[in-house]
Amino acid sequence: MSKIHAAITAVHGYVPDYVLTNKELETLVDTNDEWITSRTGIKERRILKGEGLGTSDLAVPAVEALLKKRGITANDLDLIIFCTTTPDRVFPATANILADKIGAKNAWGYDLQAACSGFLFGLATGSQFIESGKHKKVLVVGGDKMSSITNYQDRATCIIFGDGCGAVLLEPNDEGNGIIDSILKSDGSGVAYLHQKAGGSIKPASHETVDAREHYAYQEGQAVFKFAVTNMADVAAEVMERNDLKSEDIAWLVPHQANKRIIDATANRTGVSADKVIINIERYGNTTNGTIPLCLWEWESKFKKGDNLILAAFGGGFTWGSIYLKWAY
Ligand code: UT7
């Protein structure tokens, strides 16, 4: 009997309507379009506006469209893994909130926190439930309302982040397509360089933490850049070597969209040519857990059954990893 792989059988995404341009950021902080474009590749990002809206509200339209596309209902889902760094609330899990909003009565779910690598960690863990035979339909959602933890007085971070969400459905595949291999890594010493100072159990919210603007993403950009640029490239190369894949075997490289320069370094290290590297950072910025599923969604029509895809990410934690999958449809 051939091995069962977990294959992506549907993908969809959603970005909110509001476009925050580099020009508008020039009115908020001391920056300019030329600096942002040359240092990051970002031109604009999307922002979820409106009272009382959270990350689950980015997921609902993405997931509803995905279900429609696949011709199933929310009640067909067995498990929802919601990869996010900006959950609706500290608890309960956004996966539960999403299940309620879409009417998934038969699914259990949990949130997964691995910062910008979260979607890859979610794919890898979700695939285990399919491979083991435990579940037939696992929804992996990657999304963030990064504007909720972005300090629009800090020019070093507010230019990077945006809001967005994507989702994929994992189902069993016995044709040899689906998730073939993954290498996932973490190094907790990276906490110093990228974190949220307050709001967790170590420093609960108080008047002081709010006044000190400690509920926003804090990043030492250069330090993170150095780790990201080598580790994301190395792990992508490692997963290719382990699976005897040469650059010409790769149909698409799908990198986390944090900085165009990090994407270029990963492309160079793996030898994948520019026309096969998926990039939409100029329109969405860094949507954290949303970047990779949004790329898959936007490029879906170009993928062919059996295409070799290499996904790679790096994020806070530090966390990083790469997944090799064969597109299934
Ligand atoms: O996705 C999760 C992981 N995160 C990442 O992968 C992000 C990794 N880091 C980066 O992408 C980059 O470090 C940044 C885009 C955040 C910053 O780019 P950089 O080339 O590392 O700039 P820098 O922090 O070294 O700053 C260079 C200069 C500084 O000025 P001085 O000290 O040289 O006078 C900054 O104050 O640029 C200044 N600067 C800015 N100038 C204009 C920093 N931010 C801005 C800005 N506009 N927005």
mmCIF file of C-alpha atoms and ligand atoms in Angstrom:
data_model
loop_
_atom_site.group_PDB
_atom_site.id
_atom_site.type_symbol
_atom_site.label_atom_id
_atom_site.label_comp_id
_atom_site.label_asym_id
_atom_site.label_seq_id
_atom_site.Cartn_x
_atom_site.Cartn_y
_atom_site.Cartn_z
ATOM 1 C CA MET A 1 0.000 0.000 0.000
ATOM 2 C CA SER A 2 1.378 3.434 -0.928
ATOM 3 C CA LYS A 3 2.115 5.874 1.884
ATOM 4 C CA ILE A 4 -0.590 8.399 2.734
ATOM 5 C CA HIS A 5 0.624 11.991 2.501
ATOM 6 C CA ALA A 6 -1.222 15.061 3.685
ATOM 7 C CA ALA A 7 -1.926 17.127 0.588
ATOM 8 C CA ILE A 8 -3.207 20.648 0.211
ATOM 9 C CA THR A 9 -6.509 20.274 -1.661
ATOM 10 C CA ALA A 10 -7.718 23.881 -1.459
ATOM 11 C CA VAL A 11 -6.314 27.282 -0.564
ATOM 12 C CA HIS A 12 -7.820 30.716 -0.154
ATOM 13 C CA GLY A 13 -6.821 34.035 1.321
ATOM 14 C CA TYR A 14 -8.179 37.339 2.481
ATOM 15 C CA VAL A 15 -6.698 40.779 2.930
ATOM 16 C CA PRO A 16 -8.653 43.749 4.260
ATOM 17 C CA ASP A 17 -9.502 46.653 1.942
ATOM 18 C CA TYR A 18 -7.582 49.490 3.595
ATOM 19 C CA VAL A 19 -4.236 50.119 1.883
ATOM 20 C CA LEU A 20 -1.530 51.713 4.035
ATOM 21 C CA THR A 21 0.998 53.112 1.583
ATOM 22 C CA ASN A 22 4.586 54.174 2.169
ATOM 23 C CA LYS A 23 3.371 57.705 1.427
ATOM 24 C CA GLU A 24 0.908 57.567 4.326
ATOM 25 C CA LEU A 25 3.619 56.192 6.640
ATOM 26 C CA GLU A 26 5.681 59.273 5.743
ATOM 27 C CA THR A 27 3.002 61.296 7.538
ATOM 28 C CA LEU A 28 3.253 59.141 10.697
ATOM 29 C CA VAL A 29 7.006 58.674 11.184
ATOM 30 C CA ASP A 30 10.286 60.037 9.854
ATOM 31 C CA THR A 31 10.671 57.755 6.850
ATOM 32 C CA ASN A 32 10.383 57.801 3.087
ATOM 33 C CA ASP A 33 9.265 55.577 0.250
ATOM 34 C CA GLU A 34 12.804 55.206 -1.117
ATOM 35 C CA TRP A 35 14.184 53.925 2.238
ATOM 36 C CA ILE A 36 11.329 51.475 2.791
ATOM 37 C CA THR A 37 11.411 50.148 -0.770
ATOM 38 C CA SER A 38 15.171 49.685 -0.955
ATOM 39 C CA ARG A 39 15.545 48.157 2.547
ATOM 40 C CA THR A 40 12.463 45.908 2.539
ATOM 41 C CA GLY A 41 10.809 45.742 -0.888
ATOM 42 C CA ILE A 42 7.495 46.854 0.641
ATOM 43 C CA LYS A 43 5.301 49.451 -1.074
ATOM 44 C CA GLU A 44 2.026 49.007 0.776
ATOM 45 C CA ARG A 45 0.281 46.788 3.303
ATOM 46 C CA ARG A 46 -3.361 46.094 4.221
ATOM 47 C CA ILE A 47 -4.919 47.138 7.530
ATOM 48 C CA LEU A 48 -8.076 45.792 9.154
ATOM 49 C CA LYS A 49 -10.071 48.822 10.270
ATOM 50 C CA GLY A 50 -13.170 48.739 12.433
ATOM 51 C CA GLU A 51 -14.084 48.371 16.093
ATOM 52 C CA GLY A 52 -14.192 44.909 17.556
ATOM 53 C CA LEU A 53 -12.613 43.114 14.612
ATOM 54 C CA GLY A 54 -9.800 40.646 15.171
ATOM 55 C CA THR A 55 -7.751 37.991 13.430
ATOM 56 C CA SER A 56 -10.700 35.584 13.262
ATOM 57 C CA ASP A 57 -12.503 38.172 11.102
ATOM 58 C CA LEU A 58 -9.653 37.961 8.586
ATOM 59 C CA ALA A 59 -9.992 34.171 8.599
ATOM 60 C CA VAL A 60 -13.776 33.907 8.109
ATOM 61 C CA PRO A 61 -13.887 35.143 4.484
ATOM 62 C CA ALA A 62 -10.784 33.131 3.565
ATOM 63 C CA VAL A 63 -12.155 29.906 5.042
ATOM 64 C CA GLU A 64 -15.699 30.351 3.738
ATOM 65 C CA ALA A 65 -14.368 30.829 0.208
ATOM 66 C CA LEU A 66 -12.063 27.830 0.624
ATOM 67 C CA LEU A 67 -14.923 25.559 1.707
ATOM 68 C CA LYS A 68 -17.060 26.714 -1.206
ATOM 69 C CA LYS A 69 -14.217 26.100 -3.627
ATOM 70 C CA ARG A 70 -13.713 22.553 -2.310
ATOM 71 C CA GLY A 71 -17.452 21.893 -2.287
ATOM 72 C CA ILE A 72 -17.690 20.993 1.381
ATOM 73 C CA THR A 73 -19.243 22.560 4.466
ATOM 74 C CA ALA A 74 -17.701 23.626 7.749
ATOM 75 C CA ASN A 75 -19.252 20.540 9.363
ATOM 76 C CA ASP A 76 -16.962 18.354 7.253
ATOM 77 C CA LEU A 77 -13.877 19.698 9.055
ATOM 78 C CA ASP A 78 -12.258 17.449 11.684
ATOM 79 C CA LEU A 79 -9.622 19.828 13.034
ATOM 80 C CA ILE A 80 -8.772 23.543 12.819
ATOM 81 C CA ILE A 81 -5.221 24.671 13.540
ATOM 82 C CA PHE A 82 -5.058 28.454 13.776
ATOM 83 C CA CYS A 83 -1.501 29.721 13.440
ATOM 84 C CA THR A 84 -1.336 33.260 14.762
ATOM 85 C CA THR A 85 0.678 35.657 16.881
ATOM 86 C CA THR A 86 -2.264 38.024 17.277
ATOM 87 C CA PRO A 87 -5.081 35.823 18.609
ATOM 88 C CA ASP A 88 -8.463 37.483 19.104
ATOM 89 C CA ARG A 89 -7.900 37.113 22.847
ATOM 90 C CA VAL A 90 -5.271 35.547 25.109
ATOM 91 C CA PHE A 91 -7.915 32.863 25.616
ATOM 92 C CA PRO A 92 -9.952 31.075 24.426
ATOM 93 C CA ALA A 93 -8.204 29.915 21.271
ATOM 94 C CA THR A 94 -9.002 31.760 18.052
ATOM 95 C CA ALA A 95 -9.484 28.324 16.445
ATOM 96 C CA ASN A 96 -12.552 27.874 18.670
ATOM 97 C CA ILE A 97 -13.866 31.332 17.856
ATOM 98 C CA LEU A 98 -13.399 30.691 14.141
ATOM 99 C CA ALA A 99 -15.142 27.305 14.404
ATOM 100 C CA ASP A 100 -18.145 29.036 15.926
ATOM 101 C CA LYS A 101 -18.178 31.833 13.343
ATOM 102 C CA ILE A 102 -18.087 29.457 10.369
ATOM 103 C CA GLY A 103 -20.366 26.869 12.003
ATOM 104 C CA ALA A 104 -17.882 23.999 12.229
ATOM 105 C CA LYS A 105 -19.750 21.819 14.717
ATOM 106 C CA ASN A 106 -17.662 18.658 14.356
ATOM 107 C CA ALA A 107 -14.175 20.105 14.569
ATOM 108 C CA TRP A 108 -11.840 20.503 17.504
ATOM 109 C CA GLY A 109 -9.038 23.012 17.260
ATOM 110 C CA TYR A 110 -6.147 24.831 18.780
ATOM 111 C CA ASP A 111 -3.955 27.864 18.224
ATOM 112 C CA LEU A 112 -0.321 27.509 17.298
ATOM 113 C CA GLN A 113 2.249 30.140 18.171
ATOM 114 C CA ALA A 114 5.543 30.112 16.329
ATOM 115 C CA ALA A 115 5.595 33.736 15.137
ATOM 116 C CA CYS A 116 6.418 34.018 11.425
ATOM 117 C CA SER A 117 7.166 30.285 11.137
ATOM 118 C CA GLY A 118 3.761 29.390 12.560
ATOM 119 C CA PHE A 119 2.101 28.391 9.304
ATOM 120 C CA LEU A 120 4.884 25.904 8.535
ATOM 121 C CA PHE A 121 4.710 24.481 12.067
ATOM 122 C CA GLY A 122 0.932 24.202 11.568
ATOM 123 C CA LEU A 123 1.273 22.405 8.229
ATOM 124 C CA ALA A 124 3.782 19.973 9.716
ATOM 125 C CA THR A 125 1.654 19.189 12.774
ATOM 126 C CA GLY A 126 -1.630 19.117 10.848
ATOM 127 C CA SER A 127 -0.163 16.649 8.374
ATOM 128 C CA GLN A 128 0.495 14.166 11.193
ATOM 129 C CA PHE A 129 -3.238 13.777 11.846
ATOM 130 C CA ILE A 130 -3.774 12.946 8.184
ATOM 131 C CA GLU A 131 -0.807 10.594 7.847
ATOM 132 C CA SER A 132 -1.795 8.681 10.973
ATOM 133 C CA GLY A 133 -5.299 8.180 9.598
ATOM 134 C CA LYS A 134 -6.855 9.983 12.566
ATOM 135 C CA HIS A 135 -8.441 12.751 10.474
ATOM 136 C CA LYS A 136 -9.548 13.262 6.865
ATOM 137 C CA LYS A 137 -9.941 17.059 6.734
ATOM 138 C CA VAL A 138 -7.618 19.377 8.613
ATOM 139 C CA LEU A 139 -7.870 23.132 8.133
ATOM 140 C CA VAL A 140 -4.629 25.043 8.683
ATOM 141 C CA VAL A 141 -5.136 28.796 8.967
ATOM 142 C CA GLY A 142 -2.300 31.338 9.052
ATOM 143 C CA GLY A 143 -3.244 34.899 9.800
ATOM 144 C CA ASP A 144 -2.454 37.978 11.797
ATOM 145 C CA LYS A 145 -3.820 41.387 12.534
ATOM 146 C CA MET A 146 -0.311 42.747 12.981
ATOM 147 C CA SER A 147 -1.656 46.306 13.129
ATOM 148 C CA SER A 148 -2.968 45.414 16.609
ATOM 149 C CA ILE A 149 0.595 45.041 17.957
ATOM 150 C CA THR A 150 2.387 47.550 15.719
ATOM 151 C CA ASN A 151 3.700 50.792 17.163
ATOM 152 C CA TYR A 152 2.974 53.474 14.575
ATOM 153 C CA GLN A 153 5.490 55.734 16.326
ATOM 154 C CA ASP A 154 8.379 53.313 15.708
ATOM 155 C CA ARG A 155 9.692 53.707 12.170
ATOM 156 C CA ALA A 156 11.838 50.582 12.447
ATOM 157 C CA THR A 157 8.822 48.263 12.782
ATOM 158 C CA CYS A 158 5.677 50.027 11.557
ATOM 159 C CA ILE A 159 6.867 49.993 7.971
ATOM 160 C CA ILE A 160 7.123 46.199 7.897
ATOM 161 C CA PHE A 161 3.875 44.732 9.121
ATOM 162 C CA GLY A 162 0.440 44.291 7.585
ATOM 163 C CA ASP A 163 -2.779 42.341 8.172
ATOM 164 C CA GLY A 164 -3.838 39.274 6.209
ATOM 165 C CA CYS A 165 -4.825 35.651 6.388
ATOM 166 C CA GLY A 166 -4.740 32.489 4.316
ATOM 167 C CA ALA A 167 -5.967 28.955 4.846
ATOM 168 C CA VAL A 168 -5.372 25.538 3.348
ATOM 169 C CA LEU A 169 -7.235 22.260 3.605
ATOM 170 C CA LEU A 170 -5.194 19.092 4.184
ATOM 171 C CA GLU A 171 -6.580 15.778 2.988
ATOM 172 C CA PRO A 172 -5.102 12.289 2.462
ATOM 173 C CA ASN A 173 -3.327 11.617 -0.837
ATOM 174 C CA ASP A 174 -2.147 8.188 -2.028
ATOM 175 C CA GLU A 175 -0.655 9.366 -5.338
ATOM 176 C CA GLY A 176 2.633 10.455 -3.811
ATOM 177 C CA ASN A 177 1.681 14.139 -3.687
ATOM 178 C CA GLY A 178 1.407 16.312 -0.582
ATOM 179 C CA ILE A 179 3.787 17.159 2.228
ATOM 180 C CA ILE A 180 6.891 15.033 1.739
ATOM 181 C CA ASP A 181 9.368 16.394 4.277
ATOM 182 C CA SER A 182 9.856 19.145 6.822
ATOM 183 C CA ILE A 183 12.711 20.530 8.888
ATOM 184 C CA LEU A 184 11.608 22.777 11.737
ATOM 185 C CA LYS A 185 13.851 24.491 14.249
ATOM 186 C CA SER A 186 13.719 26.833 17.224
ATOM 187 C CA ASP A 187 16.132 28.704 19.445
ATOM 188 C CA GLY A 188 14.623 30.423 22.466
ATOM 189 C CA SER A 189 17.661 32.624 22.992
ATOM 190 C CA GLY A 190 16.283 34.700 20.132
ATOM 191 C CA VAL A 191 13.609 36.117 22.441
ATOM 192 C CA ALA A 192 15.864 39.086 23.185
ATOM 193 C CA TYR A 193 15.644 40.389 19.637
ATOM 194 C CA LEU A 194 11.973 40.045 18.767
ATOM 195 C CA HIS A 195 9.177 39.997 21.314
ATOM 196 C CA GLN A 196 6.243 41.768 22.929
ATOM 197 C CA LYS A 197 7.375 43.154 26.268
ATOM 198 C CA ALA A 198 4.099 43.159 28.184
ATOM 199 C CA GLY A 199 0.725 41.494 28.162
ATOM 200 C CA GLY A 200 1.868 37.987 29.026
ATOM 201 C CA SER A 201 2.193 36.344 32.439
ATOM 202 C CA ILE A 202 5.692 37.728 32.968
ATOM 203 C CA LYS A 203 4.440 41.315 32.762
ATOM 204 C CA PRO A 204 0.664 41.608 32.759
ATOM 205 C CA ALA A 205 -0.971 44.718 31.338
ATOM 206 C CA SER A 206 -0.948 47.737 33.627
ATOM 207 C CA HIS A 207 -1.202 51.509 33.229
ATOM 208 C CA GLU A 208 2.599 51.575 33.225
ATOM 209 C CA THR A 209 2.981 49.009 30.453
ATOM 210 C CA VAL A 210 0.464 50.853 28.308
ATOM 211 C CA ASP A 211 2.141 54.208 28.940
ATOM 212 C CA ALA A 212 5.516 52.690 28.028
ATOM 213 C CA ARG A 213 4.009 51.296 24.783
ATOM 214 C CA GLU A 214 5.103 47.793 25.739
ATOM 215 C CA HIS A 215 2.233 45.973 24.050
ATOM 216 C CA TYR A 216 3.713 46.347 20.608
ATOM 217 C CA ALA A 217 6.152 44.155 18.678
ATOM 218 C CA TYR A 218 9.690 45.037 19.696
ATOM 219 C CA GLN A 219 12.407 44.157 17.210
ATOM 220 C CA GLU A 220 16.147 44.646 16.930
ATOM 221 C CA GLY A 221 16.001 44.577 13.173
ATOM 222 C CA GLN A 222 19.654 44.110 12.302
ATOM 223 C CA ALA A 223 20.126 41.194 14.709
ATOM 224 C CA VAL A 224 16.986 39.474 13.429
ATOM 225 C CA PHE A 225 18.053 40.134 9.860
ATOM 226 C CA LYS A 226 21.409 38.405 10.403
ATOM 227 C CA PHE A 227 19.816 35.276 11.867
ATOM 228 C CA ALA A 228 17.021 35.225 9.305
ATOM 229 C CA VAL A 229 19.157 35.686 6.234
ATOM 230 C CA THR A 230 21.389 32.688 6.969
ATOM 231 C CA ASN A 231 18.997 30.336 8.737
ATOM 232 C CA MET A 232 16.067 30.588 6.319
ATOM 233 C CA ALA A 233 18.372 30.045 3.361
ATOM 234 C CA ASP A 234 20.260 27.184 5.038
ATOM 235 C CA VAL A 235 17.170 25.265 6.090
ATOM 236 C CA ALA A 236 15.646 25.528 2.612
ATOM 237 C CA ALA A 237 18.893 24.202 1.133
ATOM 238 C CA GLU A 238 18.979 21.432 3.776
ATOM 239 C CA VAL A 239 15.499 20.133 2.935
ATOM 240 C CA MET A 240 16.406 20.144 -0.768
ATOM 241 C CA GLU A 241 19.656 18.234 -0.199
ATOM 242 C CA ARG A 242 17.939 15.678 2.022
ATOM 243 C CA ASN A 243 15.460 14.966 -0.767
ATOM 244 C CA ASP A 244 18.025 14.975 -3.597
ATOM 245 C CA LEU A 245 16.435 18.032 -5.157
ATOM 246 C CA LYS A 246 18.473 20.287 -7.425
ATOM 247 C CA SER A 247 17.436 23.865 -8.095
ATOM 248 C CA GLU A 248 16.047 22.863 -11.502
ATOM 249 C CA ASP A 249 13.723 20.337 -9.798
ATOM 250 C CA ILE A 250 11.953 23.121 -7.909
ATOM 251 C CA ALA A 251 8.852 24.551 -9.570
ATOM 252 C CA TRP A 252 8.279 27.219 -6.901
ATOM 253 C CA LEU A 253 10.092 28.618 -3.891
ATOM 254 C CA VAL A 254 7.597 30.057 -1.396
ATOM 255 C CA PRO A 255 9.480 32.164 1.142
ATOM 256 C CA HIS A 256 8.095 33.990 4.171
ATOM 257 C CA GLN A 257 7.710 37.635 3.164
ATOM 258 C CA ALA A 258 9.665 39.568 5.810
ATOM 259 C CA ASN A 259 12.191 41.423 3.727
ATOM 260 C CA LYS A 260 12.945 41.221 -0.006
ATOM 261 C CA ARG A 261 16.654 41.003 0.792
ATOM 262 C CA ILE A 262 16.092 37.858 2.908
ATOM 263 C CA ILE A 263 13.985 36.355 0.104
ATOM 264 C CA ASP A 264 16.737 37.074 -2.433
ATOM 265 C CA ALA A 265 19.362 35.461 -0.176
ATOM 266 C CA THR A 266 17.232 32.316 0.109
ATOM 267 C CA ALA A 267 16.770 32.207 -3.655
ATOM 268 C CA ASN A 268 20.529 32.577 -4.181
ATOM 269 C CA ARG A 269 21.415 29.898 -1.620
ATOM 270 C CA THR A 270 18.988 27.369 -3.151
ATOM 271 C CA GLY A 271 19.847 28.348 -6.724
ATOM 272 C CA VAL A 272 16.166 28.760 -7.617
ATOM 273 C CA SER A 273 15.793 31.299 -10.438
ATOM 274 C CA ALA A 274 13.945 34.556 -9.829
ATOM 275 C CA ASP A 275 10.959 33.607 -12.023
ATOM 276 C CA LYS A 276 10.209 30.687 -9.685
ATOM 277 C CA VAL A 277 10.322 32.685 -6.464
ATOM 278 C CA ILE A 278 6.925 33.788 -5.190
ATOM 279 C CA ILE A 279 6.963 37.385 -3.962
ATOM 280 C CA ASN A 280 4.059 39.621 -2.988
ATOM 281 C CA ILE A 281 5.774 41.546 -0.174
ATOM 282 C CA GLU A 282 5.451 44.793 -2.137
ATOM 283 C CA ARG A 283 1.641 44.677 -1.713
ATOM 284 C CA TYR A 284 1.151 43.116 1.726
ATOM 285 C CA GLY A 285 4.341 43.590 3.758
ATOM 286 C CA ASN A 286 4.920 41.055 6.520
ATOM 287 C CA THR A 287 1.611 39.502 7.581
ATOM 288 C CA THR A 288 3.486 37.060 9.867
ATOM 289 C CA ASN A 289 1.464 33.805 9.733
ATOM 290 C CA GLY A 290 -0.359 35.011 6.649
ATOM 291 C CA THR A 291 2.538 35.378 4.227
ATOM 292 C CA ILE A 292 2.960 31.819 2.942
ATOM 293 C CA PRO A 293 -0.735 30.876 2.576
ATOM 294 C CA LEU A 294 -1.375 34.228 0.851
ATOM 295 C CA CYS A 295 1.415 33.412 -1.619
ATOM 296 C CA LEU A 296 -0.051 29.941 -2.244
ATOM 297 C CA TRP A 297 -3.481 31.494 -2.798
ATOM 298 C CA GLU A 298 -2.275 34.117 -5.259
ATOM 299 C CA TRP A 299 -0.148 31.673 -7.272
ATOM 300 C CA GLU A 300 -2.583 28.714 -7.087
ATOM 301 C CA SER A 301 -3.643 28.981 -10.735
ATOM 302 C CA LYS A 302 0.001 28.624 -11.865
ATOM 303 C CA PHE A 303 0.680 25.427 -9.900
ATOM 304 C CA LYS A 304 0.496 22.053 -11.649
ATOM 305 C CA LYS A 305 -0.112 18.653 -10.142
ATOM 306 C CA GLY A 306 3.198 17.151 -9.052
ATOM 307 C CA ASP A 307 5.042 20.498 -8.896
ATOM 308 C CA ASN A 308 7.808 20.536 -6.269
ATOM 309 C CA LEU A 309 7.354 23.437 -3.858
ATOM 310 C CA ILE A 310 9.809 24.507 -1.174
ATOM 311 C CA LEU A 311 8.313 26.617 1.609
ATOM 312 C CA ALA A 312 10.658 28.440 4.001
ATOM 313 C CA ALA A 313 10.198 30.766 6.953
ATOM 314 C CA PHE A 314 11.987 32.505 9.794
ATOM 315 C CA GLY A 315 10.478 34.313 12.738
ATOM 316 C CA GLY A 316 10.432 35.378 16.348
ATOM 317 C CA GLY A 317 11.441 32.826 18.923
ATOM 318 C CA PHE A 318 13.619 32.297 17.012
ATOM 319 C CA THR A 319 11.766 29.768 14.906
ATOM 320 C CA TRP A 320 12.513 28.678 11.385
ATOM 321 C CA GLY A 321 11.971 25.846 8.974
ATOM 322 C CA SER A 322 11.318 24.546 5.516
ATOM 323 C CA ILE A 323 8.766 22.177 4.001
ATOM 324 C CA TYR A 324 9.007 20.206 0.778
ATOM 325 C CA LEU A 325 5.647 19.412 -0.776
ATOM 326 C CA LYS A 326 4.335 18.157 -4.102
ATOM 327 C CA TRP A 327 1.301 20.084 -5.306
ATOM 328 C CA ALA A 328 -1.681 17.729 -5.546
ATOM 329 C CA TYR A 329 -4.019 19.297 -8.107
HETATM 330 O O1 UT7 B 1 9.413 38.217 10.016
HETATM 331 C C1 UT7 B 1 10.005 38.033 11.245
HETATM 332 C C2 UT7 B 1 11.439 38.268 11.230
HETATM 333 N N1 UT7 B 1 11.756 39.651 10.968
HETATM 334 C C3 UT7 B 1 12.596 39.961 10.004
HETATM 335 O O2 UT7 B 1 13.033 39.102 9.281
HETATM 336 C C4 UT7 B 1 13.032 41.386 9.895
HETATM 337 C C5 UT7 B 1 14.528 41.448 9.764
HETATM 338 N N2 UT7 B 1 15.071 42.792 9.760
HETATM 339 C C6 UT7 B 1 14.889 43.647 8.725
HETATM 340 O O3 UT7 B 1 14.188 43.345 7.784
HETATM 341 C C7 UT7 B 1 15.663 44.942 8.740
HETATM 342 O O4 UT7 B 1 16.581 44.912 9.802
HETATM 343 C C8 UT7 B 1 14.786 46.215 8.859
HETATM 344 C C9 UT7 B 1 13.988 46.402 7.588
HETATM 345 C C10 UT7 B 1 13.856 46.090 10.048
HETATM 346 C C11 UT7 B 1 15.674 47.435 9.042
HETATM 347 O O5 UT7 B 1 16.595 47.518 7.963
HETATM 348 P P1 UT7 B 1 18.159 47.678 8.258
HETATM 349 O O6 UT7 B 1 18.800 47.742 6.945
HETATM 350 O O7 UT7 B 1 18.591 46.544 9.171
HETATM 351 O O8 UT7 B 1 18.234 49.069 8.973
HETATM 352 P P2 UT7 B 1 18.871 49.431 10.377
HETATM 353 O O9 UT7 B 1 17.959 49.000 11.477
HETATM 354 O O10 UT7 B 1 20.286 48.959 10.419
HETATM 355 O O11 UT7 B 1 18.873 50.992 10.317
HETATM 356 C C12 UT7 B 1 19.727 51.726 9.413
HETATM 357 C C13 UT7 B 1 19.419 53.188 9.541
HETATM 358 C C14 UT7 B 1 19.399 53.692 10.979
HETATM 359 O O12 UT7 B 1 19.881 55.010 10.985
HETATM 360 P P3 UT7 B 1 21.383 55.358 11.392
HETATM 361 O O13 UT7 B 1 21.565 54.822 12.789
HETATM 362 O O14 UT7 B 1 22.231 54.624 10.393
HETATM 363 O O15 UT7 B 1 21.438 56.822 11.284
HETATM 364 C C15 UT7 B 1 17.955 53.702 11.330
HETATM 365 O O16 UT7 B 1 17.628 54.617 12.356
HETATM 366 O O17 UT7 B 1 18.107 53.453 9.025
HETATM 367 C C16 UT7 B 1 17.329 54.116 10.039
HETATM 368 N N3 UT7 B 1 15.958 53.696 9.889
HETATM 369 C C17 UT7 B 1 15.097 54.288 9.043
HETATM 370 N N4 UT7 B 1 15.224 55.341 8.210
HETATM 371 C C18 UT7 B 1 14.165 55.689 7.474
HETATM 372 C C19 UT7 B 1 15.314 52.666 10.501
HETATM 373 N N5 UT7 B 1 14.045 52.591 10.084
HETATM 374 C C20 UT7 B 1 13.898 53.593 9.175
HETATM 375 C C21 UT7 B 1 12.807 54.018 8.390
HETATM 376 N N6 UT7 B 1 12.978 55.079 7.561
HETATM 377 N N7 UT7 B 1 11.598 53.413 8.441
#
